[in-house]
XYZ file of C-alpha atoms in Angstrom:
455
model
C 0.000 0.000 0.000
C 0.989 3.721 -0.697
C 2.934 5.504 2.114
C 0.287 8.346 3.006
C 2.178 11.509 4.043
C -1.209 14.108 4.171
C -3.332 13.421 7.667
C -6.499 12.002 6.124
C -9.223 14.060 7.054
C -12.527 13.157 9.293
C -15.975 14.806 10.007
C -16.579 17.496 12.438
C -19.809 16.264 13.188
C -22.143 13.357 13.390
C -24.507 14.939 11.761
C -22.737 16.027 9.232
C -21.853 12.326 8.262
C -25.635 11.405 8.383
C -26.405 14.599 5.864
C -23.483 13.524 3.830
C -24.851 10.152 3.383
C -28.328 11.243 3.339
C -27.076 13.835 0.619
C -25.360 11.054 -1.480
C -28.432 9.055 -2.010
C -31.215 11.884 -2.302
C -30.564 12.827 -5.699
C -31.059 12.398 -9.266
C -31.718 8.644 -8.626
C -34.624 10.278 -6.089
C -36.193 13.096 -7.815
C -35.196 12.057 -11.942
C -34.738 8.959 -11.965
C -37.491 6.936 -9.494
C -40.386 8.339 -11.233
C -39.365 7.604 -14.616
C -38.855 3.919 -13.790
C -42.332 3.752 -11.862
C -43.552 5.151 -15.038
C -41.688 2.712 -17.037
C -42.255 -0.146 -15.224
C -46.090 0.194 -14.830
C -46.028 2.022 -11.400
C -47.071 0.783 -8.149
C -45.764 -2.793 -8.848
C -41.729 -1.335 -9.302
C -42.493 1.095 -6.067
C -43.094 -2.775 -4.263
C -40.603 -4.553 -5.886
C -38.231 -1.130 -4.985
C -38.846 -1.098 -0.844
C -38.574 -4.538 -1.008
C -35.157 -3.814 -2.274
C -34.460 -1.286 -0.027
C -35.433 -3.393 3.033
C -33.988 -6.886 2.324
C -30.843 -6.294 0.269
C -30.151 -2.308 0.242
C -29.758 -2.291 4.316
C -27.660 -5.072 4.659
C -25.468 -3.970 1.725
C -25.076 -0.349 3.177
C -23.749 -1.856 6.716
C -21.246 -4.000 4.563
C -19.783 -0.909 2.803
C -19.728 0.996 6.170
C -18.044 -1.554 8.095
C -15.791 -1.648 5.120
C -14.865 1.393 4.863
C -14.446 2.340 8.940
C -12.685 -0.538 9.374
C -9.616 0.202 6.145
C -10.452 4.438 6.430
C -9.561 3.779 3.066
C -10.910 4.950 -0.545
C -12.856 1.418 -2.535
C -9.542 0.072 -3.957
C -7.254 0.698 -0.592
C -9.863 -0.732 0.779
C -10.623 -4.026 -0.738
C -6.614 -4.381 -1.250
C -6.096 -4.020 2.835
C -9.139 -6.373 3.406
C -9.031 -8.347 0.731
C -5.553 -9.228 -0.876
C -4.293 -7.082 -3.892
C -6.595 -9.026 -6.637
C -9.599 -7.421 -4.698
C -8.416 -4.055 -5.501
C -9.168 -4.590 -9.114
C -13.087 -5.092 -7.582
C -12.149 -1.602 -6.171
C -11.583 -0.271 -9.275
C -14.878 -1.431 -10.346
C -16.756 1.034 -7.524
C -14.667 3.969 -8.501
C -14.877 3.462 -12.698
C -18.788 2.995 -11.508
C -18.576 6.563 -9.755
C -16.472 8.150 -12.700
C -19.086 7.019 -15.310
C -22.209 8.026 -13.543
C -20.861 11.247 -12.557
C -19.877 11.878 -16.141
C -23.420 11.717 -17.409
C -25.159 12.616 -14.275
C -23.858 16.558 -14.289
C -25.349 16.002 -17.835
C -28.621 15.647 -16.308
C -27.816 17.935 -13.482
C -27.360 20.469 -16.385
C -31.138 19.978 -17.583
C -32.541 20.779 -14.063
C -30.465 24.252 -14.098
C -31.704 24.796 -17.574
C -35.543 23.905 -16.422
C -35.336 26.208 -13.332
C -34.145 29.191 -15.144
C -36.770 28.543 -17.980
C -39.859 28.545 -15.285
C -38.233 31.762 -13.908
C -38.115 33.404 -17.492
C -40.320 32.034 -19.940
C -42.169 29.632 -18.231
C -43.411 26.032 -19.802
C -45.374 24.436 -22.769
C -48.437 23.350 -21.903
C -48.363 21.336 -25.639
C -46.731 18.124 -24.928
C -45.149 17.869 -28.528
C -43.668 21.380 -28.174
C -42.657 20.539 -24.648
C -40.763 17.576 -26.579
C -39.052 20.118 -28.695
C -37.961 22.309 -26.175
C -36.354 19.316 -24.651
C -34.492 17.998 -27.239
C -33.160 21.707 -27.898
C -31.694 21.962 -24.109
C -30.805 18.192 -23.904
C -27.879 18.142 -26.311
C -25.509 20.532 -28.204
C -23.634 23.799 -27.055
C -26.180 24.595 -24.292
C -25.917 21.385 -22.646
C -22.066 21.462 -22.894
C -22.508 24.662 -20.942
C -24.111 23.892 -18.353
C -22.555 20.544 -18.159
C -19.280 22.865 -17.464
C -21.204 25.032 -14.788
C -22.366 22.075 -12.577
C -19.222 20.173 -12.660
C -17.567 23.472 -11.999
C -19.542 23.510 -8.613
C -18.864 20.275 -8.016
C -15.002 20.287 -8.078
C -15.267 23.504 -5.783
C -17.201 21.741 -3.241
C -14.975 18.639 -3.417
C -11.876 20.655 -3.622
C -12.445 22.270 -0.336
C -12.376 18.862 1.660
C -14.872 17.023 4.047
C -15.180 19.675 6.692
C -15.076 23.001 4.934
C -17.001 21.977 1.901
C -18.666 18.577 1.438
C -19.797 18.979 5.209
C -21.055 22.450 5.346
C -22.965 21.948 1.530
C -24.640 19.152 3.150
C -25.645 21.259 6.304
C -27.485 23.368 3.484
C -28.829 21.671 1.035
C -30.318 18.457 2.708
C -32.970 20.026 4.902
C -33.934 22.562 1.930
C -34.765 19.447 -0.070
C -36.509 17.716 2.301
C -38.709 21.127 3.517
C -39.148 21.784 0.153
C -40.294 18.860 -1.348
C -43.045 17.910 1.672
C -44.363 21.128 0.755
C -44.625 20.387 -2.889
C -46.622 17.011 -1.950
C -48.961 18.921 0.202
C -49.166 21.186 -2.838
C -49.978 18.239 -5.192
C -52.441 16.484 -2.812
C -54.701 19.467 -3.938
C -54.759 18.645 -7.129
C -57.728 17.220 -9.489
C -56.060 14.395 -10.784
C -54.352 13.360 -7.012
C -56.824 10.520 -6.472
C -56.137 8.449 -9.412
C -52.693 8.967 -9.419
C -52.597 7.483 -6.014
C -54.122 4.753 -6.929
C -51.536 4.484 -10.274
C -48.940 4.921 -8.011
C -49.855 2.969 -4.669
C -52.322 0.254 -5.748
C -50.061 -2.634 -7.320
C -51.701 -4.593 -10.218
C -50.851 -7.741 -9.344
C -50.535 -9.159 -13.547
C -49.059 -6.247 -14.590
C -45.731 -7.500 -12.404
C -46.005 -11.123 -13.076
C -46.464 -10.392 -16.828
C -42.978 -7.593 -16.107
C -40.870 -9.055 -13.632
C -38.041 -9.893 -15.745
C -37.609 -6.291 -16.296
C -38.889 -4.763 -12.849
C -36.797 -7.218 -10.948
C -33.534 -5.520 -12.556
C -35.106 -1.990 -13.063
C -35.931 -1.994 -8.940
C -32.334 -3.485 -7.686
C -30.450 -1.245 -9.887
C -32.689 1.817 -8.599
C -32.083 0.401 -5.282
C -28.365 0.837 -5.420
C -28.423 3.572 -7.556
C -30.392 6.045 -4.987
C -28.693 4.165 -2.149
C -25.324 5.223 -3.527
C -24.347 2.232 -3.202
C -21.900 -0.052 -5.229
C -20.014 2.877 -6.133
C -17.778 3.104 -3.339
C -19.660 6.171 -1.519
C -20.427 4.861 1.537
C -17.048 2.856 1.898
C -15.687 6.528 1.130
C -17.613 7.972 3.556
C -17.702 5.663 6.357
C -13.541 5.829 5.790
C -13.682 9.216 7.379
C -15.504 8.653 10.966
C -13.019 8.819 13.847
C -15.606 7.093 16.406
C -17.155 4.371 17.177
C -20.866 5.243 16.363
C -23.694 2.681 15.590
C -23.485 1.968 11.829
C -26.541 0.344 11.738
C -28.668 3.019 13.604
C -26.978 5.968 11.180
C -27.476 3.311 8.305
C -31.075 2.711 8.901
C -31.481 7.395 9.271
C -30.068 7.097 5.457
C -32.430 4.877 4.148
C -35.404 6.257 5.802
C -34.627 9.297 4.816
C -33.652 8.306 1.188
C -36.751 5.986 1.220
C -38.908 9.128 2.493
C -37.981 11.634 -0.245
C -38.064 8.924 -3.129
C -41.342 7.873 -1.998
C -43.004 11.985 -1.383
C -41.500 12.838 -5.306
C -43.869 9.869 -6.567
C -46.538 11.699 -4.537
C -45.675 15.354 -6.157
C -44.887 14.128 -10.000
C -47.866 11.838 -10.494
C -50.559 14.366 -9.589
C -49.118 16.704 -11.419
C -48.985 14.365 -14.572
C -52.063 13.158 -13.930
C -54.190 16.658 -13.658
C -52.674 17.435 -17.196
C -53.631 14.168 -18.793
C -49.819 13.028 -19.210
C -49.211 9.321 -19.825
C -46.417 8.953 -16.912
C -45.131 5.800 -18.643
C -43.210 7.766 -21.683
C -39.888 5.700 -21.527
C -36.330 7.092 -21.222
C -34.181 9.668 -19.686
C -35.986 13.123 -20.305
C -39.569 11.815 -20.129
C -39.854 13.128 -16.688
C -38.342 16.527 -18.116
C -41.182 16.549 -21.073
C -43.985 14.876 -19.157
C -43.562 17.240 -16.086
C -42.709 20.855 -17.966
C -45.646 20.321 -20.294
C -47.976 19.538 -16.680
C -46.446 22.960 -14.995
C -47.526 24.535 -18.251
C -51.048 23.470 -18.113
C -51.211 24.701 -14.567
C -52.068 27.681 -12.858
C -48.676 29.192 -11.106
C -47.136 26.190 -12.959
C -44.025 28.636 -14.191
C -43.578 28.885 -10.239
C -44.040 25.581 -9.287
C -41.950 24.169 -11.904
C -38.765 26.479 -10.863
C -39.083 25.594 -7.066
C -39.494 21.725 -8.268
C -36.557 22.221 -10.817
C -34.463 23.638 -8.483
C -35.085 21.291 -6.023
C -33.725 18.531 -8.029
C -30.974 20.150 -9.186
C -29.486 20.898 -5.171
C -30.549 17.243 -4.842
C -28.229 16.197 -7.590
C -25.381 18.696 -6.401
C -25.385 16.996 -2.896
C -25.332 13.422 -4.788
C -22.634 14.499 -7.394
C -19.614 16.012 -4.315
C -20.024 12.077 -2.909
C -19.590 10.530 -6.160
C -16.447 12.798 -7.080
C -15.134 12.413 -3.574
C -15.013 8.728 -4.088
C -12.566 9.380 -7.237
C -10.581 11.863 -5.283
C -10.264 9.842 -1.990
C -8.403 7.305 -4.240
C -6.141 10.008 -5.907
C -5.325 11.098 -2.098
C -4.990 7.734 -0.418
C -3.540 6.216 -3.225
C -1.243 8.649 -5.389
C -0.385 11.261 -2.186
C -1.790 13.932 -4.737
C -3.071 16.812 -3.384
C -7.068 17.358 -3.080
C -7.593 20.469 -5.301
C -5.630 19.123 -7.884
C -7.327 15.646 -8.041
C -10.576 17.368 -7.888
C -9.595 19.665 -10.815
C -8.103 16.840 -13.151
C -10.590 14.534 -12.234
C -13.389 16.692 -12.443
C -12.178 17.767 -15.959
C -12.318 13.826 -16.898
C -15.556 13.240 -16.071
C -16.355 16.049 -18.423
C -14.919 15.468 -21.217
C -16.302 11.349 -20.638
C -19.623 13.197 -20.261
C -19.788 15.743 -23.405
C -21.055 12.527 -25.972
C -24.171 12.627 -23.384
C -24.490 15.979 -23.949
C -24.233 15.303 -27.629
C -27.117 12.642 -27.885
C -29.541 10.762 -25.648
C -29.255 7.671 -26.966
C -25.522 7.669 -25.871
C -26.666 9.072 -22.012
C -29.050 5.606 -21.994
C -25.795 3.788 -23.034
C -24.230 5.002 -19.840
C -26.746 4.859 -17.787
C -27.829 1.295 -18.368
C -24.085 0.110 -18.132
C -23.435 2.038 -14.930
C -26.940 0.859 -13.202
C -27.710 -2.104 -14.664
C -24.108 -3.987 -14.828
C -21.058 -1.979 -12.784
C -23.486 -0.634 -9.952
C -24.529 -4.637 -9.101
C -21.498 -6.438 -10.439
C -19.378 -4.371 -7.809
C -21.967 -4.712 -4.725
C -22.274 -8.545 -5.955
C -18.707 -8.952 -5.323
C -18.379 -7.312 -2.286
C -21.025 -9.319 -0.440
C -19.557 -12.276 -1.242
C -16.235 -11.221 -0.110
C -17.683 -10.106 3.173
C -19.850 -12.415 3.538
C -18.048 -15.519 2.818
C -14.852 -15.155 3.768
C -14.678 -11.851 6.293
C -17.819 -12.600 8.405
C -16.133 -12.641 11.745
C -13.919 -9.231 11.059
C -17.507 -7.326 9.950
C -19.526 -8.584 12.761
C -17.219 -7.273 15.366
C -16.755 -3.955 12.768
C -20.218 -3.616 13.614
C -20.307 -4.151 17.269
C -18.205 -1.376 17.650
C -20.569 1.662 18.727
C -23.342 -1.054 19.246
C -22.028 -3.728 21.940
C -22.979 -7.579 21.449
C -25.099 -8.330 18.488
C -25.717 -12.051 19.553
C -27.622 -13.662 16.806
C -28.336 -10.320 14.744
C -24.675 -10.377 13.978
C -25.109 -13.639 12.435
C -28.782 -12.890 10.718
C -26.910 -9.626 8.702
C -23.953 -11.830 7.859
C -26.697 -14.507 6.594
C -28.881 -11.945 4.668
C -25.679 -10.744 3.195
C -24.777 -14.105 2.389
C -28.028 -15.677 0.899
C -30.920 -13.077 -0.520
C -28.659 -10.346 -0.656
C -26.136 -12.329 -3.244
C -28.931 -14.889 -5.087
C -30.956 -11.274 -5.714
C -28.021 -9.120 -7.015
C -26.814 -12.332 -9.009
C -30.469 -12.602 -10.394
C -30.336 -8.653 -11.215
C -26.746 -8.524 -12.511
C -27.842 -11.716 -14.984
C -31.239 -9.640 -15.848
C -29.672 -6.449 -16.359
C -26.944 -7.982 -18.768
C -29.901 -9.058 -21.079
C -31.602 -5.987 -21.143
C -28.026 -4.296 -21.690
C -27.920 -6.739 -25.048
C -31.403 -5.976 -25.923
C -30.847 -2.242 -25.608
C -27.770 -2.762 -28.002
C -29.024 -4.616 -30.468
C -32.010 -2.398 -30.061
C -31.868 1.301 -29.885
C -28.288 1.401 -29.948
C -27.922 -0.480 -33.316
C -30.642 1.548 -34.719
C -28.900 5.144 -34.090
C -25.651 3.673 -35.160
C -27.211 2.764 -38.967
C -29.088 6.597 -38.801
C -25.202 8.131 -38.567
């Protein structure tokens, strides 16, 4: 392992490592992504299929990666080297490639929501969905997109480039509670509207053919959402569980994340469907800017819609901001731990990276859908897979007493986690991982292959 000479930094705060976390999974994967793949995937039978998810294999997982990364302080490949051996940093690599490609197309996205706030503000929506669809496709790629691509990454290096306490910690002491004040209130707004009672029932009510006819793509869909809003898989919560200097209880701070993460995912489903429902909007228009059609086309057909749009907009884009400095600090940590390089300058040249990986998302959707499904489909689950059964299998004994620390004697709940781990959690993301590799192929020979022959 590298000879560290800087003093590798910590939190100030508990809190501040619960916002951090909580900031790292609400995000795009909250507010963008989950209600495009409810939509998608038929609605209330993905939200199921999603807690169950969250509950039975997103928990455990999360107190793997924090005992992981408390126990090395180390970034994913440090990490999996120390506990591992040094073929297991090579799964390390996998979390951090997963964090540079995501990232790369994500500020892509998180270039859209700037874009869609500053249009409420000025010019308001279209009400027309096909002109709505226009608009999009105008903002979504070219110069414009580039631009703003720039702009949020820009904000993102700064942020990173400052460190844990003076600028991923005191962003997160922001930006966290806004989103969640701000988004209950946009629920409560959306409860009031016409078309609230049958998008309840759309979202909430599952129809129980619709997911046996589906599964084979929900299944996937809802374990890569899982992990994808859960931030986990891509080395964030090793990252961040690296830096605490106490011995806390993982499992109660793991179990704040996910409620919180859980809360806001499930409250967005509760704003966008209303809305899409009072303006007659099919909310199962596939791909990545259906929710950016669907929804600016709704806040045009609404009274105050212009203002309601920019608050919602704007929302989503702090959420992805607070998602985006964990995924780049995941990167950097390595370039710290690893290479002794200083943080500024990693977060500069890496930043930069991502960028220039992310411009061909910029340049065409089809190519963003190409990242996306690689990242969350394959990388996100192939990288958790391994992990578990690492832990799991052979490192049972050093996580259960990882765990204890902060909590005391776990008796048989020690044992039950390192069982979950090593059964559902591992048969599920093995099931996913297969299912996700076939709807990779599909999407190749598919979409893919199509916009490939119309160049």
């Amino acid at each position: 392992m590298s000879t560290v000479n800087m003093p590798r930094e910590t939190w100030a705060t508990r809190i501040g490592f619960i916002l951090a976390a909580v900031g790292s999974a609400v995000g795009l994967g909250n507010i963008w992504r989950f209600p495009f793949q409810v939509g998608q995937e038929g609605g209330a039978g993905f939200l199921l299929m999603y807690l169950l998810f969250i509950v039975l294999v997103g928990f455990p997982a999360m107190l793997v990666e924090f005992v992981v990364g408390r126990h090395t302080e180390r970034n994913p490949v440090g990490a999996l080297k120390e506990i591992g051996g040094g073929a297991w940093r090579y799964v390390g690599w996998i979390f951090v490639a997963t964090g540079f490609v995501i990232l790369s197309y994500y500020s892509v996205v998180a270039g859209w929501t700037i874009r869609y706030t500053i249009l409420g503000l000025q010019d308001g929506y279209l009400a027309d969905a096909g002109e709505a669809e226009g608009q999009f496709v105008t903002f979504a790629s070219g110069l414009d997109a580039i631009f703003l691509h720039a702009v949020f990454m820009a904000a993102v290096i700064l942020i990173v480039g400052l460190g844990v306490k003076r600028g991923i910690e005191l962003a997160v002491k922001v930006m966290v509670p806004a989103i969640i004040a701000i988004t209950i209130g946009l629920a409560i707004y959306a409860a009031t509207l016409e078309g609230a009672s049958d998008a309840y029932a759309y979202y909430l009510a599952p129809e129980w053919d619709v997911i046996a006819a589906n599964w084979t793509s929900i299944l996937p869909a809802a374990a890569g959402q899982a992990f994808f809003t859960l931030s986990l898989g891509m080395g964030v919560m090793i990252t961040y569980a690296s830096y605490l200097d106490e011995n806390r209880n993982l499992a109660e701070d793991g179990a704040i994340v996910i409620g919180f993460d859980t809360m806001i995912a499930f409250v967005t489903g509760l704003i966008v469907f209303p809305i899409l429902f009072t303006a007659g909007i099919d909310p199962g228009d596939p791909g990545a800017g259906a929710i950016f059609v669907s929804l600016a086309a709704a806040f045009g057909d609404l009274t105050l819609g212009w203002l309601i749009g920019a608050v919602f907009f704007g929302t989503v884009a702090i959420a992805a901001l607070s998602s985006a400095i964990s995924l780049m600090e995941v990167v950097v940590s390595y370039a710290i731990d690893e290479r002794n390089v200083d943080r500024m300058t990693a977060a500069i040249g890496i930043g930069g990276a991502m960028f220039l990986l992310g411009i061909p998302s910029a340049y065409d959707l089809v190519l963003l859908d190409l990242f996306d499904l690689f990242a969350d489909q394959i990388l996100l689950v192939l990288g958790g897979l391994l992990l578990m059964i690492l832990v799991g299998w052979s490192l049972s004994t050093l996580a259960i007493e990882e765990l204890e620390r902060g909590i005391g004697d776990l008796g048989g709940y020690g044992t039950a986690w390192i069982w979950a781990v090593r059964i559902p959690v591992v048969l599920a993301l093995f099931v996913a991982l297969t299912l996700g590799v076939l709807d990779y192929v599909e999407f190749l020979t598919g979409p893919f292959s199509e916009w490939l022959a119309d160049l």
